[in-house]
Structure formats: structure tokens, C-alpha cells
Coordinates of C-alpha atoms in Angstrom, one line a residue:
M14 CA -8.7 41.2 14.2
T15 CA -12.1 41.3 12.6
E16 CA -15.3 40.5 14.4
E17 CA -15.8 37.4 12.2
F18 CA -12.4 36.1 13.0
T19 CA -12.9 36.7 16.7
Q20 CA -16.0 34.5 16.4
L21 CA -14.0 31.7 14.7
K22 CA -11.3 31.9 17.4
Q23 CA -13.8 31.7 20.2
F24 CA -15.6 28.7 18.6
I25 CA -12.3 26.8 18.1
E26 CA -11.2 27.5 21.7
Q27 CA -14.6 26.4 23.1
H28 CA -14.8 23.2 21.0
T29 CA -11.3 21.8 21.1
A30 CA -12.5 19.2 23.6
D31 CA -14.8 17.9 20.9
M32 CA -11.7 17.1 18.8
V33 CA -10.4 14.9 21.6
Q34 CA -13.6 13.0 21.4
L35 CA -13.2 12.7 17.6
E36 CA -9.6 11.5 18.1
T37 CA -10.9 8.9 20.6
L38 CA -13.4 7.7 18.0
L39 CA -10.9 7.5 15.1
T40 CA -8.2 5.8 17.2
S41 CA -10.5 2.9 18.1
Y42 CA -10.4 1.8 14.4
P43 CA -7.0 0.3 13.6
A44 CA -6.8 1.6 10.1
L45 CA -3.9 -0.6 8.8
A46 CA -3.1 -1.3 5.2
P47 CA -3.0 -5.0 4.0
E48 CA 0.8 -4.7 3.9
N49 CA 0.7 -4.0 7.6
G50 CA -1.7 -6.9 8.4
G51 CA -4.9 -4.8 8.3
D52 CA -8.1 -4.6 6.3
S53 CA -8.0 -1.0 5.1
E54 CA -9.2 2.3 6.4
K55 CA -12.9 1.7 5.5
K56 CA -14.4 1.3 8.9
K57 CA -12.6 4.4 10.2
C58 CA -13.7 6.4 7.2
D59 CA -17.3 5.3 7.7
A60 CA -17.2 6.4 11.3
L61 CA -15.7 9.7 10.4
E62 CA -18.3 10.3 7.6
A63 CA -21.1 9.6 10.1
W64 CA -19.6 12.0 12.6
L65 CA -19.2 14.8 10.0
I66 CA -22.7 14.5 8.8
K67 CA -24.0 14.5 12.4
N68 CA -22.1 17.7 13.0
G69 CA -23.3 19.6 9.9
I70 CA -20.6 18.8 7.3
T71 CA -22.9 17.1 4.8
R72 CA -21.4 17.8 1.3
I73 CA -19.3 14.7 1.0
E74 CA -18.0 12.8 -2.1
H75 CA -16.1 9.5 -2.4
F76 CA -13.3 8.7 -4.8
D77 CA -12.6 5.2 -3.6
A78 CA -9.8 3.1 -5.1
P79 CA -10.6 -0.6 -5.9
D80 CA -8.5 -3.1 -3.9
S81 CA -9.4 -6.8 -4.1
R82 CA -7.2 -7.6 -1.1
V83 CA -9.6 -6.0 1.4
S84 CA -13.0 -7.1 2.6
D85 CA -14.9 -4.1 1.2
G86 CA -13.1 -4.2 -2.1
V87 CA -12.1 -0.5 -1.9
R88 CA -9.8 1.9 -0.2
P89 CA -11.5 5.1 0.9
N90 CA -10.7 8.5 -0.4
M91 CA -13.3 11.1 0.8
V92 CA -13.7 14.8 0.2
A93 CA -15.8 17.1 2.4
T94 CA -16.6 20.5 0.9
I95 CA -17.5 23.7 2.8
P96 CA -18.5 26.2 0.0
G97 CA -16.9 29.7 0.2
S98 CA -18.1 33.0 -1.1
K99 CA -15.5 32.9 -3.9
D100 CA -14.7 30.1 -6.3
D101 CA -11.3 31.4 -7.5
Y102 CA -9.5 28.7 -5.6
N103 CA -9.9 26.1 -2.9
I104 CA -8.1 25.7 0.4
W105 CA -7.3 22.0 0.7
V106 CA -6.4 20.2 4.0
C107 CA -5.1 16.8 2.9
V108 CA -4.7 14.1 5.5
H109 CA -4.3 10.3 5.5
L110 CA -6.6 7.9 7.3
D111 CA -4.2 4.9 7.7
V112 CA -1.8 4.4 10.6
V113 CA 1.3 2.3 11.1
P114 CA 1.3 -0.8 13.4
V115 CA 1.8 -0.5 17.1
G116 CA 5.2 -2.1 17.0
E117 CA 6.5 -3.6 20.3
L118 CA 3.5 -3.4 22.6
S119 CA 5.6 -3.6 25.8
L120 CA 7.0 -0.2 25.0
W121 CA 3.6 1.5 25.3
N122 CA 2.5 2.9 28.6
T123 CA -1.2 2.9 27.4
D124 CA -3.4 0.8 25.2
P125 CA -2.5 2.2 21.7
W126 CA -6.0 1.8 20.4
K127 CA -7.7 3.7 23.3
V128 CA -7.0 7.4 23.7
E129 CA -5.8 8.6 27.1
E130 CA -5.5 12.2 28.0
K131 CA -2.8 13.5 30.4
D132 CA -1.2 16.9 31.0
G133 CA -2.6 18.5 27.9
K134 CA -1.6 15.5 25.6
I135 CA -3.6 12.6 24.2
Y136 CA -1.8 9.3 23.7
G137 CA -2.6 6.6 21.1
R138 CA -1.6 5.2 17.7
G139 CA -2.3 7.7 15.0
V140 CA -3.3 10.6 17.3
E141 CA -0.5 12.8 15.8
D142 CA 0.1 10.9 12.5
N143 CA -2.2 12.0 10.9
Q144 CA -5.2 12.5 13.1
Q145 CA -4.0 15.8 14.6
G146 CA -4.0 17.4 11.2
L147 CA -7.3 15.7 10.4
V148 CA -9.1 17.1 13.5
S149 CA -7.5 20.6 13.1
G150 CA -9.0 20.7 9.5
V151 CA -12.3 19.5 10.8
L152 CA -12.4 22.0 13.6
A153 CA -11.5 24.9 11.3
A154 CA -14.4 23.8 9.0
L155 CA -16.8 23.5 11.9
S156 CA -16.0 27.0 13.1
F157 CA -17.6 28.2 9.9
V158 CA -20.4 25.7 9.5
K159 CA -21.7 25.8 13.1
Q160 CA -21.8 29.6 13.1
H161 CA -23.3 29.9 9.6
I162 CA -20.2 31.9 8.5
I163 CA -19.4 31.5 4.8
P164 CA -15.6 31.2 4.3
E165 CA -14.0 33.6 1.9
H166 CA -12.7 30.6 0.0
T167 CA -14.1 27.1 -0.3
I168 CA -12.5 24.6 2.1
K169 CA -11.9 21.1 0.9
L170 CA -11.0 18.4 3.5
L171 CA -9.4 15.3 1.8
F172 CA -9.2 12.1 3.8
M173 CA -6.9 9.7 2.0
A174 CA -6.0 6.0 2.1
D175 CA -2.7 4.3 1.9
E176 CA -0.1 7.0 2.7
E177 CA 1.9 4.9 5.1
V178 CA 2.8 2.2 2.5
G179 CA 3.1 4.2 -0.7
S180 CA -0.1 6.0 -1.6
T181 CA -1.0 3.7 -4.5
Y182 CA -4.6 3.7 -3.4
G183 CA -4.6 7.2 -2.0
M184 CA -3.0 10.4 -3.5
N185 CA -1.4 8.6 -6.4
Y186 CA -4.7 7.1 -7.4
L187 CA -6.4 10.5 -7.1
L188 CA -3.8 12.2 -9.3
K189 CA -4.1 9.4 -11.9
E190 CA -7.9 9.0 -12.0
H191 CA -9.3 12.2 -10.5
R192 CA -6.7 14.9 -11.3
D193 CA -9.4 17.5 -12.0
L194 CA -10.1 17.6 -8.2
F195 CA -7.3 20.0 -8.0
N196 CA -6.7 23.4 -9.6
K197 CA -3.4 25.1 -10.2
N198 CA -4.5 28.1 -8.1
D199 CA -5.6 26.0 -5.1
R200 CA -3.8 26.4 -1.8
I201 CA -2.9 22.8 -0.8
L202 CA -1.9 22.2 2.8
I203 CA -0.7 18.8 4.0
P204 CA -0.5 18.8 7.9
D205 CA 1.7 15.7 8.1
G206 CA 5.0 17.0 9.3
G207 CA 6.3 20.0 11.2
D208 CA 8.0 21.2 14.3
E209 CA 7.1 22.1 17.9
K210 CA 6.7 25.8 17.2
G211 CA 4.9 25.5 13.9
E212 CA 7.4 27.8 12.2
T213 CA 8.7 25.6 9.3
I214 CA 6.9 25.3 6.0
E215 CA 8.2 22.4 3.9
V216 CA 8.3 23.3 0.3
A217 CA 10.8 20.7 -1.2
E218 CA 11.9 17.1 -0.8
K219 CA 15.1 15.4 -1.8
N220 CA 14.8 13.0 -4.7
I221 CA 14.7 9.5 -3.4
A222 CA 16.2 6.3 -4.8
W223 CA 16.3 2.9 -3.0
F224 CA 18.6 0.5 -4.8
R225 CA 18.9 -3.2 -4.4
F226 CA 22.2 -4.8 -5.6
H227 CA 22.4 -8.5 -6.3
T228 CA 26.0 -9.6 -6.8
I229 CA 26.5 -13.0 -8.4
G230 CA 29.9 -14.7 -8.2
K231 CA 31.0 -18.2 -7.4
Q232 CA 30.9 -20.0 -4.1
C233 CA 33.9 -21.9 -2.8
H234 CA 35.8 -23.0 0.3
G235 CA 37.2 -20.2 2.5
S236 CA 40.7 -21.7 2.1
R237 CA 40.5 -21.7 -1.7
P238 CA 39.4 -18.2 -2.9
D239 CA 41.3 -18.9 -6.1
L240 CA 38.5 -21.3 -7.1
G241 CA 35.6 -18.9 -6.6
K242 CA 34.5 -15.3 -7.1
N243 CA 33.8 -13.6 -3.8
A244 CA 30.4 -11.9 -4.2
K245 CA 30.7 -10.4 -0.7
L246 CA 34.1 -8.7 -1.5
A247 CA 32.8 -7.3 -4.7
A248 CA 29.6 -6.1 -3.0
A249 CA 31.7 -4.5 -0.2
E250 CA 33.7 -2.5 -2.7
L251 CA 30.5 -1.5 -4.5
A252 CA 29.0 -0.3 -1.2
L253 CA 31.9 2.0 -0.8
K254 CA 31.6 3.3 -4.4
V255 CA 27.9 4.0 -3.8
H256 CA 28.7 5.9 -0.7
D257 CA 31.4 7.8 -2.5
M258 CA 28.8 9.2 -5.0
K259 CA 28.2 12.0 -2.5
N260 CA 31.5 13.4 -3.7
V261 CA 30.2 13.6 -7.3
F262 CA 26.8 15.0 -6.5
N263 CA 28.3 17.4 -4.0
K264 CA 26.3 20.6 -4.3
N265 CA 24.9 21.8 -0.9
D266 CA 21.4 23.2 -0.6
P267 CA 20.8 25.1 2.7
L268 CA 17.1 24.4 2.4
F269 CA 17.8 20.9 3.6
D270 CA 19.2 19.3 6.8
P271 CA 21.7 17.8 6.1
P272 CA 22.4 20.2 3.1
Y273 CA 24.1 17.6 1.0
S274 CA 23.0 14.5 -0.9
T275 CA 23.3 11.2 0.9
F276 CA 24.2 7.7 -0.5
E277 CA 23.9 5.2 2.4
P278 CA 24.3 1.4 2.1
T279 CA 21.7 0.0 4.4
M280 CA 20.0 -3.5 4.5
Q281 CA 22.2 -6.6 4.0
L282 CA 20.6 -10.0 3.3
Q283 CA 22.2 -13.1 4.6
N284 CA 24.4 -14.9 2.2
V285 CA 26.3 -18.1 3.2
A286 CA 25.6 -19.9 6.5
G287 CA 29.2 -20.7 7.4
I288 CA 32.3 -18.7 8.2
N289 CA 34.5 -20.9 6.1
M290 CA 32.4 -20.4 2.9
I291 CA 33.1 -17.7 0.4
P292 CA 29.8 -16.5 -0.9
G293 CA 28.8 -16.6 -4.5
D294 CA 25.7 -14.6 -3.9
D295 CA 25.2 -11.3 -2.0
V296 CA 22.4 -8.8 -1.7
F297 CA 22.5 -5.4 -0.1
C298 CA 20.5 -2.2 -0.5
A299 CA 21.2 1.6 -0.4
D300 CA 19.0 4.5 0.5
C301 CA 19.9 7.6 -1.5
R302 CA 18.5 11.1 -0.9
I303 CA 19.6 13.5 -3.6
N304 CA 19.3 17.2 -3.7
P305 CA 16.8 18.3 -6.4
C306 CA 19.5 20.0 -8.5
Y307 CA 20.4 16.5 -9.6
S308 CA 18.1 14.2 -11.5
L309 CA 17.7 10.5 -10.8
D310 CA 18.9 9.8 -14.4
Q311 CA 22.2 11.5 -13.6
V312 CA 22.5 9.3 -10.5
R313 CA 21.6 6.1 -12.5
Q314 CA 24.2 6.9 -15.1
E315 CA 27.0 7.4 -12.6
L316 CA 25.9 4.3 -10.7
S317 CA 26.0 2.1 -13.8
L318 CA 29.6 3.1 -14.4
R319 CA 30.6 2.1 -10.9
V320 CA 28.8 -1.1 -11.1
K321 CA 30.6 -2.0 -14.3
E322 CA 34.0 -1.2 -12.7
V323 CA 33.3 -3.7 -9.9
E324 CA 32.0 -6.3 -12.3
E325 CA 35.1 -6.2 -14.4
K326 CA 37.5 -6.1 -11.4
Y327 CA 36.0 -9.2 -9.7
G328 CA 34.5 -11.1 -12.6
V329 CA 31.0 -11.0 -11.1
K330 CA 27.6 -10.1 -12.4
I331 CA 25.6 -7.4 -10.5
E332 CA 21.9 -7.0 -11.0
V333 CA 20.5 -3.6 -9.9
S334 CA 16.9 -2.9 -9.2
E335 CA 15.0 0.0 -7.7
A336 CA 12.7 -0.6 -4.7
Q337 CA 11.6 3.1 -4.9
A338 CA 12.4 6.1 -7.1
E339 CA 10.7 9.4 -6.7
Q340 CA 11.7 12.8 -8.0
S341 CA 10.0 15.9 -6.7
L342 CA 9.8 19.5 -8.0
P343 CA 9.8 22.2 -5.3
T344 CA 7.0 24.6 -4.5
P345 CA 8.3 28.1 -5.1
V346 CA 8.9 30.0 -1.9
T347 CA 6.9 32.9 -3.5
A348 CA 3.8 30.7 -4.2
P349 CA 0.6 32.1 -2.7
V350 CA 0.1 29.0 -0.5
V351 CA 3.5 29.7 1.1
T352 CA 3.1 33.4 1.6
E353 CA -0.5 33.2 2.8
L354 CA 0.3 30.3 5.2
A355 CA 3.2 32.4 6.5
A356 CA 0.9 35.3 7.1
A357 CA -1.6 33.1 8.9
I358 CA 1.2 31.7 11.1
K359 CA 2.3 35.2 11.9
A360 CA -1.2 36.2 12.8
V361 CA -2.1 33.1 14.9
H362 CA 1.2 31.9 16.3
G363 CA 3.0 35.3 16.5
I364 CA 6.1 33.9 14.8
E365 CA 7.9 34.4 11.5
A366 CA 7.7 31.2 9.4
K367 CA 10.7 29.8 7.4
T368 CA 10.8 27.5 4.4
I369 CA 12.6 24.2 4.5
G370 CA 13.2 21.1 2.6
I371 CA 13.2 17.5 3.9
G372 CA 14.9 14.3 3.0
G373 CA 11.8 12.2 3.5
G374 CA 8.9 11.7 1.1
T375 CA 5.3 12.9 1.4
V376 CA 2.3 13.0 -0.9
A377 CA 3.2 16.6 -1.7
A378 CA 5.8 15.2 -4.2
G379 CA 3.1 13.9 -6.6
L380 CA 1.2 17.1 -6.5
R381 CA 4.2 19.2 -7.1
N382 CA 5.3 17.2 -10.1
L383 CA 2.0 17.9 -11.7
G384 CA 2.3 21.6 -11.1
F385 CA 0.1 21.9 -8.0
N386 CA 1.9 23.9 -5.3
A387 CA 1.6 22.1 -2.0
V388 CA 3.2 22.7 1.4
V389 CA 3.6 20.4 4.4
W390 CA 3.1 22.1 7.8
S391 CA 1.9 21.5 11.3
T392 CA 2.7 22.2 14.9
M393 CA 3.9 18.9 16.4
D394 CA 6.6 17.1 18.3
E395 CA 7.1 14.6 15.5
L396 CA 6.2 11.4 17.3
A397 CA 5.2 9.5 14.1
H398 CA 5.7 5.7 14.3
Q399 CA 7.0 5.8 17.8
P400 CA 5.6 4.0 20.9
N401 CA 3.6 6.3 23.2
E402 CA 2.7 8.6 20.3
Y403 CA 0.9 11.7 21.5
A404 CA -0.6 14.9 20.2
I405 CA -0.7 18.2 22.1
I406 CA -4.3 19.4 22.4
E407 CA -3.3 23.1 22.2
N408 CA -1.7 22.4 18.9
I409 CA -4.9 21.1 17.5
A410 CA -6.6 24.4 18.3
K411 CA -3.7 26.6 17.0
D412 CA -3.5 24.8 13.7
A413 CA -7.3 24.9 13.3
L414 CA -7.2 28.6 13.8
T415 CA -4.4 29.0 11.3
I416 CA -6.4 27.2 8.7
A417 CA -9.5 29.2 9.5
Y418 CA -7.5 32.4 9.1
M419 CA -6.4 31.3 5.6
A420 CA -10.0 30.6 4.6
S421 CA -11.4 33.8 5.9
N422 CA -8.9 36.1 4.1

């Protein structure tokens, strides 16, 4: 361990309590998207910017996205830069400012908008998702700035809007309007998922397709099915055919858990209001998570054949729409961001990292599809979106030191 890294470690250990104060400040601003009944992340971003400047992180740029639905007219995307001695690549820590709603308030043991500390944990909405990663990145940066140590590589802290409801005004906006922010050699870390040991590095995501099926038949009396076309019966058979697609797209990938593609019928909208009515209209949805070896176009082609079979069998019309469709390329396990993060985890956490894939979606997908290698990593208990969300204070320090290690080597 070098003398410089020892200094960084000591600073992080001595100033972790400051991050609890920063968490407390950030949590007091309910940064909810309009879709979740809020007025954006702007006040939270302003408070964060003021805090960063006060603490010596002054090189700050804005790449705000216009949004007429919110009072300020913009959704904030902010980048703080800590220049390094080399400009061959940047080390990015990308986090989101928005949080999800509280949910059922009676399930909380504390006020979700006021941080409470107990037994080495802090409780509140957003303290883990995604403020833990945010403050770890900030603490890593401060360990250089406050001690006048120039990092080996430039550190970029990205604070984004809108991740919880689709990233239209966050990462997707940046990749569309400000793609030159990123370089293909950059090491891009997204601390928005992980495990309690900090040993898993997420390098791939399953392709995601959310389908909505509207079956149109003919309504009639329950005693005279011969006079109608049962939309529910047709939809039920289609649901089984959708689920059966797992037997067509059946290659396993051990990177994921579960290792197979999933095709799950999910939400069902109400059709008729009476038991003795045969519905002429039915709507259900399916959530499909497909291993990356298959394209969404392959899935769509197979699905259209199955839809046609049901239409012909029952004499109905089925309209298919997509609520979401995202296809993601993987980050190679040999990419520098993977190997260097694994080395940092070994040095700081004392454990061997392993690469994994996930079935969920993150902002890494958009980056990867454009050729930017990104990883998702953090040390956390995965309390996202739950009541009594908490972050472990020790994890904030460990992850900050891991980031500092990457920037100093």
C-alpha cells in the first residue's frame, strides 16, 4: 500500500460521518418525477451543488433536459470533474438523483424523508437507491480534493435525473444530446445494484420486452357462447402460448439467475362486470426477459405466429403493443473497467469478484449499446423501493475507497 493510498484511506475513514450528513440533506428533498406525483429533482440537485462547492468540488457543468411539466422547466443532469494527472480516460461514477415514492406509509418505522441512524445503518427513502452510491463517489473525490492529491485519472461524478421512470430526461437524454461526454476508453461505474459483500460485477442484462395484448371478440350471454366470440378464452390460450415461448428460446446462460429466458403473463385488466357475461374484449400483459443470445426481433417474429394461430382458432382480433422494449449488449468480462474494478475490490474488500448478468434494466444498457463499457457494482443489501430502506454506513466508506483505488492506479 502506497503512502498516498494510505492518506486516502485515512481521510475516508475519518470523514464517513460527513456522508451521513450529506445523506440527511439529500433525503430531505423528495426528488420525485412527475410520473410519481413530484416536481423533479431540481431542488435536490441545487442543494447538492451548493454542498459540493462549499466542500471544494467546484468544477461543475449542467446538461439539463427541458421538461415543461415541472416548475423549473428542466430536469437536472450535473457533472462534477476532479482533474487527474492523465487524460487518457476518465473514471465515471454515475448515479441518479430521483427516488421512488414512499409507498404505504404505515409500513415505515421512521419518517422516510428524515434520516435516522441506528446500529450502523441510516434509514430513509433513497438512502441506498441511489444516494449510497452518490455519497461514496463524492467521498472518494473529496479524499483527493481535500488533501490536494491529484488522482492518476480524472474523476467524473454524474448526477442524473429520471432513472426510476425510464431515463428519458437522464441518461437517455445525455446519450442523445451529449454523447461526447463519454469516451470509449472511459471506466464507467454505476453503483446502483450489488450484493452484501460487494463481490458481484454486473456486466450484462437480459433483453426486456413488455407486451400488451388486446383481444377483441364479441360479447354475449354466458348461456349462449355460440352467439359470441370469447375474448377471455382466446386471451387465456394466448397467455399459455406466450409462456411456452421459453421452450423455443431455451438456451441457458450461467451469467444470469435464473439462467433461462422468461415469458411471464402478468397484469390483467378488468373485462366484463358480470359472471354471466362472455367478454368481447380482454387485455393482459406479459413481462419477458430474454437472454442476450436472442434478439427482440426473433421474439417478435415467433410471437406474431402464435398470435395469428389464436386469432384464426377463435375468430378474434388481437392487437399487440409494446410498453417497453430494450436490447442490451454485454460489457466484455475482459474490459479494463471490469478487470480494474475487480483488482480494486480485491485490494479493498479482500475478496475475489465475479461477473454476473441481471434480468432487470439499468442505465448501463444504453451506454453498452453505443460501445461504452459500463459495469454496475456496489456493496448493499438491495433495499431499493422497500419500506424502511436503509444503507450501511460502513459500505459507504468501503465503496468510496474502492473508487479511490481505481482513480489512484
